[in-house]
Coordinates of N, CA, C and O in Angstrom, one line a residue:
M1 N -88.8 -13.9 83.2 CA -88.1 -15.2 83.9 C -86.7 -14.7 82.8 O -86.5 -15.4 82.0
N2 N -85.7 -14.6 83.6 CA -84.3 -14.5 83.3 C -83.5 -15.9 83.5 O -82.9 -15.5 84.2
W3 N -83.2 -16.3 82.3 CA -82.5 -18.1 82.7 C -81.0 -17.8 82.6 O -80.6 -18.2 83.6
L4 N -80.5 -16.5 81.9 CA -79.3 -16.3 82.2 C -79.0 -15.8 83.6 O -77.5 -16.2 83.9
I5 N -79.8 -15.1 84.3 CA -79.4 -14.9 85.5 C -79.3 -15.7 86.5 O -78.3 -16.4 87.4
I6 N -80.3 -16.8 86.2 CA -80.7 -18.0 87.0 C -79.6 -19.0 86.8 O -78.8 -19.4 87.9
A7 N -79.0 -19.3 85.5 CA -77.8 -20.0 85.3 C -76.6 -19.4 85.8 O -76.2 -19.9 86.2
G8 N -76.7 -18.0 85.9 CA -75.2 -17.0 86.6 C -75.1 -17.5 87.8 O -74.5 -17.8 88.5
A9 N -76.6 -17.7 88.3 CA -76.4 -18.1 90.2 C -76.3 -19.2 90.7 O -75.3 -19.6 91.7
G10 N -76.7 -20.4 89.4 CA -75.9 -21.8 89.5 C -74.7 -21.4 89.8 O -74.2 -22.0 90.4
V11 N -74.0 -21.0 88.6 CA -72.7 -21.0 88.2 C -72.2 -20.5 89.4 O -70.8 -21.2 89.4
A12 N -71.9 -19.3 89.7 CA -71.4 -18.6 91.1 C -71.3 -19.4 91.8 O -70.5 -19.9 93.0
S13 N -72.9 -19.9 92.3 CA -72.5 -20.8 93.8 C -71.8 -22.1 93.4 O -71.5 -22.7 94.8
W14 N -71.6 -22.7 92.4 CA -71.1 -24.1 92.0 C -69.4 -23.6 92.2 O -68.6 -24.5 93.0
I15 N -69.1 -22.0 91.5 CA -67.6 -22.1 91.7 C -67.0 -21.6 93.0 O -66.4 -22.1 93.5
F16 N -68.1 -21.4 94.2 CA -68.1 -21.0 95.4 C -67.6 -22.2 95.7 O -66.8 -22.6 96.9
G17 N -68.9 -23.5 95.4 CA -68.5 -25.0 96.5 C -67.2 -25.4 95.7 O -66.1 -25.9 96.2
A18 N -66.4 -25.2 94.3 CA -65.2 -25.7 93.7 C -64.0 -25.2 95.4 O -63.3 -25.8 95.6
I19 N -64.4 -24.2 95.2 CA -63.4 -23.1 96.2 C -63.7 -23.8 97.8 O -62.2 -24.2 98.0
W20 N -64.7 -23.9 97.9 CA -65.1 -24.5 99.2 C -64.2 -25.6 99.8 O -63.4 -25.5 100.8
Y21 N -64.5 -26.4 98.7 CA -64.2 -27.9 99.1 C -63.0 -28.0 99.1 O -62.1 -28.9 99.3
G22 N -62.2 -27.3 97.6 CA -60.9 -26.7 97.5 C -59.6 -27.0 98.9 O -58.5 -27.2 99.4
T23 N -60.7 -25.7 99.5 CA -60.0 -25.2 100.4 C -59.7 -26.3 101.6 O -59.1 -26.3 102.3
L24 N -60.8 -27.1 101.7 CA -60.9 -27.5 103.2 C -61.5 -29.1 102.5 O -61.8 -29.9 103.5
S25 N -60.6 -29.2 101.8 CA -60.9 -31.2 101.5 C -60.2 -32.0 102.3 O -60.7 -33.2 102.6
K26 N -59.1 -31.5 102.9 CA -58.3 -32.5 104.1 C -59.2 -32.5 105.2 O -59.3 -33.4 105.9
Q27 N -60.0 -31.8 105.4 CA -60.9 -31.6 106.9 C -62.0 -32.4 106.7 O -62.6 -33.0 107.1
W28 N -62.4 -32.3 105.3 CA -63.7 -33.3 104.7 C -63.3 -34.6 104.8 O -64.3 -35.1 105.1
M29 N -62.3 -34.9 103.8 CA -61.7 -36.3 104.0 C -61.9 -36.7 105.2 O -62.4 -37.8 105.9
A30 N -61.3 -36.0 106.3 CA -60.8 -36.4 107.3 C -62.3 -36.7 108.3 O -62.8 -37.8 109.1
A31 N -63.2 -36.0 108.1 CA -64.6 -35.5 108.9 C -65.8 -37.0 108.0 O -66.3 -37.8 108.6
T32 N -65.3 -36.9 106.4 CA -66.0 -38.4 106.3 C -65.3 -39.7 106.4 O -66.3 -40.6 106.1
G33 N -63.9 -39.6 107.0 CA -63.5 -40.9 107.0 C -63.0 -41.9 105.7 O -62.5 -42.7 105.5
L34 N -62.7 -40.8 104.9 CA -62.4 -41.4 103.0 C -60.9 -41.0 103.1 O -60.8 -39.7 103.9
T35 N -60.3 -41.8 102.4 CA -59.2 -41.1 101.7 C -59.0 -40.9 100.6 O -59.4 -40.7 99.9
E36 N -57.7 -40.3 100.3 CA -57.2 -39.7 98.9 C -57.6 -40.8 98.0 O -58.1 -40.7 96.8
E37 N -56.9 -42.1 98.2 CA -56.9 -43.0 97.3 C -58.4 -43.6 96.9 O -59.0 -43.8 96.3
Q38 N -59.5 -43.5 98.1 CA -60.7 -43.8 97.5 C -61.5 -42.5 97.1 O -62.6 -42.8 96.3
V39 N -61.2 -41.2 97.3 CA -62.1 -40.1 96.4 C -61.1 -40.1 95.2 O -62.2 -40.1 94.1
T40 N -60.3 -40.3 95.0 CA -59.5 -40.4 93.4 C -59.3 -41.9 92.8 O -59.4 -41.7 91.5
G41 N -59.7 -42.8 93.6 CA -59.7 -44.2 92.7 C -58.2 -44.3 92.1 O -57.2 -43.9 92.2
S42 N -58.3 -45.5 91.3 CA -56.8 -46.1 91.0 C -56.4 -45.2 89.7 O -55.1 -44.8 89.7
S43 N -57.3 -43.9 89.1 CA -56.6 -43.2 88.2 C -56.0 -42.0 89.0 O -55.3 -41.5 88.3
G44 N -55.6 -41.8 90.0 CA -55.3 -40.7 90.9 C -56.3 -39.5 90.6 O -55.7 -38.4 91.2
K45 N -57.0 -39.6 90.2 CA -58.1 -38.3 89.6 C -59.6 -38.6 90.1 O -59.8 -39.8 90.0
P46 N -60.0 -37.5 90.9 CA -61.6 -37.6 91.2 C -62.3 -37.7 89.8 O -62.1 -37.2 88.8
S47 N -63.4 -38.4 89.8 CA -64.6 -38.9 89.2 C -65.1 -37.8 88.7 O -65.4 -36.4 90.0
P48 N -65.5 -37.0 87.3 CA -65.9 -35.8 87.3 C -67.6 -35.9 87.4 O -68.0 -34.9 87.4
T49 N -67.7 -37.0 87.5 CA -69.1 -37.4 88.0 C -70.3 -36.6 88.9 O -71.0 -36.1 88.9
P50 N -69.2 -36.1 90.2 CA -69.9 -35.7 91.2 C -69.9 -34.5 91.0 O -70.9 -33.6 91.3
Y51 N -68.9 -33.9 90.2 CA -69.0 -32.4 90.1 C -70.0 -32.2 88.9 O -70.7 -30.7 89.0
I52 N -70.3 -32.7 88.2 CA -71.8 -32.6 86.8 C -72.6 -32.5 87.5 O -73.5 -31.6 87.3
I53 N -72.7 -33.6 88.6 CA -73.9 -33.8 89.1 C -74.4 -32.6 90.0 O -75.5 -31.5 89.8
S54 N -73.6 -32.0 90.7 CA -73.7 -30.8 91.6 C -73.8 -29.6 90.8 O -74.5 -28.9 91.1
F55 N -73.0 -29.4 89.5 CA -73.4 -28.4 88.9 C -75.2 -28.2 88.2 O -75.5 -27.5 88.3
V56 N -75.2 -29.3 87.5 CA -76.8 -29.9 87.1 C -77.6 -29.3 88.7 O -78.7 -28.3 88.2
L57 N -77.7 -29.8 89.6 CA -78.1 -29.5 90.5 C -78.5 -27.9 91.3 O -79.2 -27.5 91.7
E58 N -76.7 -27.5 91.1 CA -77.1 -26.1 91.6 C -77.8 -25.4 90.8 O -78.3 -24.3 91.4
L59 N -78.1 -25.4 89.4 CA -78.7 -24.8 88.8 C -80.3 -25.3 89.0 O -80.8 -24.0 88.8
F60 N -80.6 -26.4 89.5 CA -81.8 -26.5 89.8 C -82.4 -25.9 91.0 O -83.4 -25.2 91.4
M61 N -81.5 -25.8 92.0 CA -81.6 -24.9 93.2 C -81.7 -23.4 92.7 O -82.3 -22.7 93.5
A62 N -80.9 -22.9 92.2 CA -80.8 -21.8 91.6 C -82.2 -21.4 91.1 O -82.8 -20.0 91.4
F63 N -82.9 -22.6 90.3 CA -84.3 -21.9 89.6 C -85.0 -22.4 90.7 O -86.5 -21.4 90.9
G64 N -85.4 -23.1 92.1 CA -86.1 -23.0 92.4 C -86.2 -22.1 93.8 O -87.1 -21.6 94.1
L65 N -85.1 -21.7 94.1 CA -84.8 -20.0 95.0 C -85.3 -18.9 94.1 O -86.3 -18.3 94.6
F66 N -85.1 -19.0 92.8 CA -86.4 -18.0 92.4 C -87.2 -17.8 92.1 O -88.2 -16.9 92.5
M67 N -88.1 -19.3 91.9 CA -89.4 -19.3 92.0 C -90.0 -19.0 93.3 O -91.1 -18.7 93.7
L68 N -89.2 -19.4 94.6 CA -89.4 -19.3 95.9 C -89.6 -17.6 96.0 O -90.8 -17.2 96.6
I69 N -88.7 -16.9 95.8 CA -88.6 -15.5 95.7 C -89.5 -14.6 95.0 O -90.7 -13.9 95.4
V70 N -89.9 -15.2 93.5 CA -91.1 -14.5 93.4 C -92.2 -14.6 93.7 O -93.3 -14.0 93.3
H71 N -92.5 -15.8 93.6 CA -94.2 -16.5 94.8 C -94.3 -15.4 96.0 O -95.1 -15.2 96.2
V72 N -93.3 -15.5 96.5 CA -93.1 -14.6 98.1 C -93.1 -13.0 97.8 O -93.8 -12.5 98.4
Y73 N -92.5 -12.6 96.9 CA -92.4 -11.0 96.8 C -93.0 -10.8 95.4 O -92.6 -10.2 94.8
K74 N -94.0 -11.1 95.6 CA -94.9 -10.5 94.2 C -95.0 -9.4 93.9 O -95.2 -8.7 92.3
D75 N -94.8 -8.4 94.6 CA -94.9 -6.8 94.6 C -93.0 -6.5 94.4 O -93.0 -5.2 94.3
G76 N -92.1 -6.9 93.8 CA -90.8 -6.9 93.7 C -90.2 -7.1 95.1 O -90.8 -6.9 96.1
F77 N -88.9 -7.1 94.8 CA -87.8 -7.7 95.5 C -86.4 -6.8 95.4 O -85.9 -6.7 94.6
G78 N -85.7 -6.9 96.5 CA -84.8 -6.1 96.8 C -83.3 -7.4 97.1 O -84.0 -8.6 97.6
V79 N -82.4 -6.9 97.1 CA -81.0 -7.7 97.9 C -81.3 -8.0 98.9 O -81.2 -9.5 99.2
A80 N -81.8 -7.3 100.2 CA -82.0 -7.8 101.1 C -83.1 -9.1 101.2 O -83.3 -9.9 102.2
D81 N -84.4 -8.9 100.6 CA -85.6 -9.9 100.0 C -85.0 -11.6 99.7 O -85.2 -12.0 100.8
T82 N -83.6 -11.1 98.5 CA -83.6 -12.3 98.1 C -82.7 -13.1 99.3 O -82.4 -14.3 99.2
L83 N -81.7 -12.3 100.0 CA -80.8 -12.9 100.7 C -81.7 -13.7 102.0 O -81.2 -14.7 103.0
Y84 N -82.5 -13.0 102.5 CA -83.2 -13.6 103.6 C -83.8 -14.4 103.1 O -84.4 -15.6 103.9
A85 N -84.6 -14.5 101.7 CA -85.1 -15.9 101.3 C -84.2 -17.0 101.4 O -84.4 -18.1 101.7
A86 N -83.0 -16.8 100.5 CA -81.8 -18.0 100.9 C -81.8 -18.2 102.3 O -81.5 -19.5 102.4
F87 N -81.6 -17.5 103.1 CA -81.3 -17.9 104.3 C -82.5 -19.0 105.3 O -82.0 -19.8 105.8
A88 N -83.5 -18.1 104.6 CA -84.7 -19.0 105.5 C -85.0 -20.1 104.7 O -85.3 -21.2 105.6
A89 N -84.4 -20.5 103.5 CA -84.3 -22.0 102.9 C -83.6 -22.4 103.5 O -83.6 -24.0 103.9
W90 N -82.4 -22.2 103.6 CA -80.9 -23.2 104.4 C -81.7 -23.2 105.6 O -81.6 -24.5 106.0
L91 N -81.8 -22.5 106.6 CA -82.3 -22.5 107.7 C -83.3 -23.8 107.8 O -83.3 -24.9 108.9
A92 N -84.4 -23.5 107.2 CA -85.7 -24.7 107.5 C -85.4 -25.9 106.5 O -85.9 -26.8 107.3
F93 N -84.5 -25.7 105.2 CA -84.9 -27.2 104.9 C -83.6 -27.6 104.9 O -83.2 -29.2 104.8
I94 N -82.0 -26.9 104.6 CA -81.1 -27.8 104.0 C -80.3 -27.9 105.8 O -80.1 -29.0 105.7
A95 N -80.0 -26.9 106.4 CA -79.3 -27.4 107.9 C -80.1 -28.4 108.6 O -79.4 -29.3 109.4
T96 N -81.5 -28.4 108.8 CA -82.2 -28.9 109.3 C -82.4 -30.6 108.7 O -81.9 -31.4 109.3
T97 N -82.4 -30.7 107.6 CA -81.8 -32.3 106.8 C -80.6 -32.6 106.8 O -80.6 -33.8 107.7
L98 N -79.6 -31.9 106.5 CA -78.6 -32.4 106.9 C -78.1 -32.8 108.6 O -77.4 -33.8 108.5
T99 N -78.6 -31.8 109.5 CA -78.4 -32.5 110.7 C -78.5 -33.6 111.4 O -78.1 -34.4 112.0
I100 N -79.9 -33.6 110.7 CA -80.8 -35.0 110.9 C -79.8 -36.0 110.6 O -79.4 -36.9 111.1
N101 N -79.7 -35.7 109.3 CA -79.2 -37.5 108.2 C -77.5 -37.7 108.8 O -77.5 -38.7 108.9
H102 N -77.0 -36.7 109.8 CA -75.6 -36.6 109.9 C -75.7 -37.1 111.2 O -75.0 -38.5 111.6
R103 N -76.8 -36.9 112.3 CA -76.7 -37.7 113.1 C -77.1 -39.1 113.6 O -77.0 -39.8 114.0
Y104 N -78.2 -39.5 112.1 CA -78.7 -40.9 112.5 C -77.2 -41.2 111.7 O -77.3 -43.2 112.1
S105 N -76.8 -41.0 110.5 CA -75.7 -41.6 110.4 C -74.2 -41.8 110.9 O -72.9 -41.8 110.5
M106 N -74.6 -41.3 112.2 CA -73.6 -40.9 113.2 C -71.8 -39.9 113.0 O -70.8 -40.4 112.7
Q107 N -72.2 -39.4 111.5 CA -71.2 -38.4 111.2 C -70.5 -37.4 112.1 O -71.7 -37.1 113.0
P108 N -69.8 -36.9 112.4 CA -69.0 -36.1 113.0 C -69.6 -34.7 112.9 O -70.0 -34.4 111.6
W109 N -69.7 -33.3 114.2 CA -70.3 -32.4 113.7 C -69.5 -31.8 112.8 O -70.2 -30.7 112.4
S110 N -68.2 -32.1 112.6 CA -67.1 -30.9 112.2 C -67.7 -31.3 110.3 O -67.9 -30.2 109.4
L111 N -68.3 -32.6 110.2 CA -69.0 -32.5 108.6 C -70.1 -31.9 108.5 O -70.4 -31.1 107.4
T112 N -70.9 -31.7 109.6 CA -72.0 -31.1 109.6 C -72.0 -29.7 109.1 O -72.3 -29.0 108.5
A113 N -70.8 -29.0 109.7 CA -70.6 -27.9 110.3 C -70.0 -27.2 108.2 O -70.0 -27.1 107.8
I114 N -68.8 -28.5 107.9 CA -68.1 -28.0 106.7 C -69.5 -28.1 105.3 O -69.6 -27.5 104.9
D115 N -70.3 -29.4 105.4 CA -70.9 -29.3 104.7 C -72.6 -27.8 104.6 O -72.9 -27.4 103.7
G116 N -72.4 -28.0 105.5 CA -73.8 -26.9 106.1 C -73.0 -25.3 105.8 O -74.3 -24.6 105.2
L117 N -72.1 -25.5 105.9 CA -71.9 -23.8 105.9 C -71.4 -23.7 104.2 O -71.9 -22.5 103.6
H118 N -71.3 -24.7 103.5 CA -71.6 -24.6 102.3 C -72.3 -24.2 101.5 O -72.5 -23.7 100.7
W119 N -73.0 -25.1 102.3 CA -74.9 -24.8 101.2 C -75.5 -23.6 101.6 O -76.1 -22.9 101.3
L120 N -75.4 -22.6 102.7 CA -75.5 -21.9 103.5 C -74.6 -21.0 102.1 O -75.5 -19.8 101.9
G121 N -73.8 -20.9 102.2 CA -72.9 -20.1 101.3 C -73.4 -20.1 99.7 O -73.9 -19.0 99.1
V122 N -73.9 -21.3 99.3 CA -74.5 -21.5 97.9 C -76.0 -21.0 97.7 O -75.8 -20.0 97.0
L123 N -76.1 -20.7 98.8 CA -77.8 -20.4 98.6 C -77.7 -18.7 98.8 O -78.7 -17.8 98.1
L124 N -76.8 -18.0 99.8 CA -76.3 -16.5 100.1 C -76.3 -16.5 98.6 O -76.3 -15.5 98.0
I125 N -75.1 -16.7 98.1 CA -74.3 -16.5 96.7 C -75.5 -16.4 95.2 O -75.7 -15.5 94.5
Q126 N -76.6 -17.5 95.8 CA -77.6 -17.4 94.5 C -78.3 -15.9 94.8 O -79.1 -15.7 93.7
G127 N -78.8 -16.4 96.0 CA -79.9 -14.9 96.5 C -78.7 -13.5 96.2 O -79.9 -12.7 95.9
L128 N -77.9 -13.8 96.6 CA -77.1 -12.3 96.3 C -77.3 -11.7 94.6 O -77.5 -10.5 94.2
V129 N -76.9 -12.9 93.6 CA -76.8 -13.0 92.1 C -78.3 -12.4 91.9 O -78.3 -11.3 90.9
L130 N -79.6 -13.2 92.4 CA -80.5 -12.8 91.7 C -81.0 -11.8 92.3 O -82.1 -10.7 91.5
G131 N -80.9 -11.1 93.4 CA -81.1 -10.1 93.9 C -80.6 -8.4 93.4 O -81.0 -7.7 93.0
L132 N -79.4 -9.0 92.8 CA -78.7 -7.6 92.1 C -79.2 -7.8 90.7 O -79.1 -6.6 90.1
F133 N -79.4 -8.8 89.9 CA -79.6 -8.7 88.5 C -81.0 -9.0 88.3 O -81.0 -8.8 87.1
L134 N -81.9 -9.6 89.0 CA -83.1 -9.3 88.5 C -84.2 -8.6 89.0 O -83.4 -7.8 89.7

């Protein structure tokens, strides 16, 4: 098990998320109904807590994807295998759960698309890093 590569997959996907939501922050806030004041609070800056939590949990996600890939592809794997596993995990677990949760909480489809495509990107990036370097 190569912890450095797993950590690299987590870091790369977290950076992608920072870029994704940095680019789509206004659309995301509109879809959630949050204002900039609610997001930044009285300090005018967002709390670091969600960023830290997402960083740690994306490291866990990379480890989980690694474990899934190693278990499924016992005889070895390539980039196509890791990308397929990442997409299958997204489709079976992330996209379904996110869609169900957003429908029950009456969230707009635009939020489901923004968040869902973010998580697809996260898993594909993790799958790519794992496939290239393991």
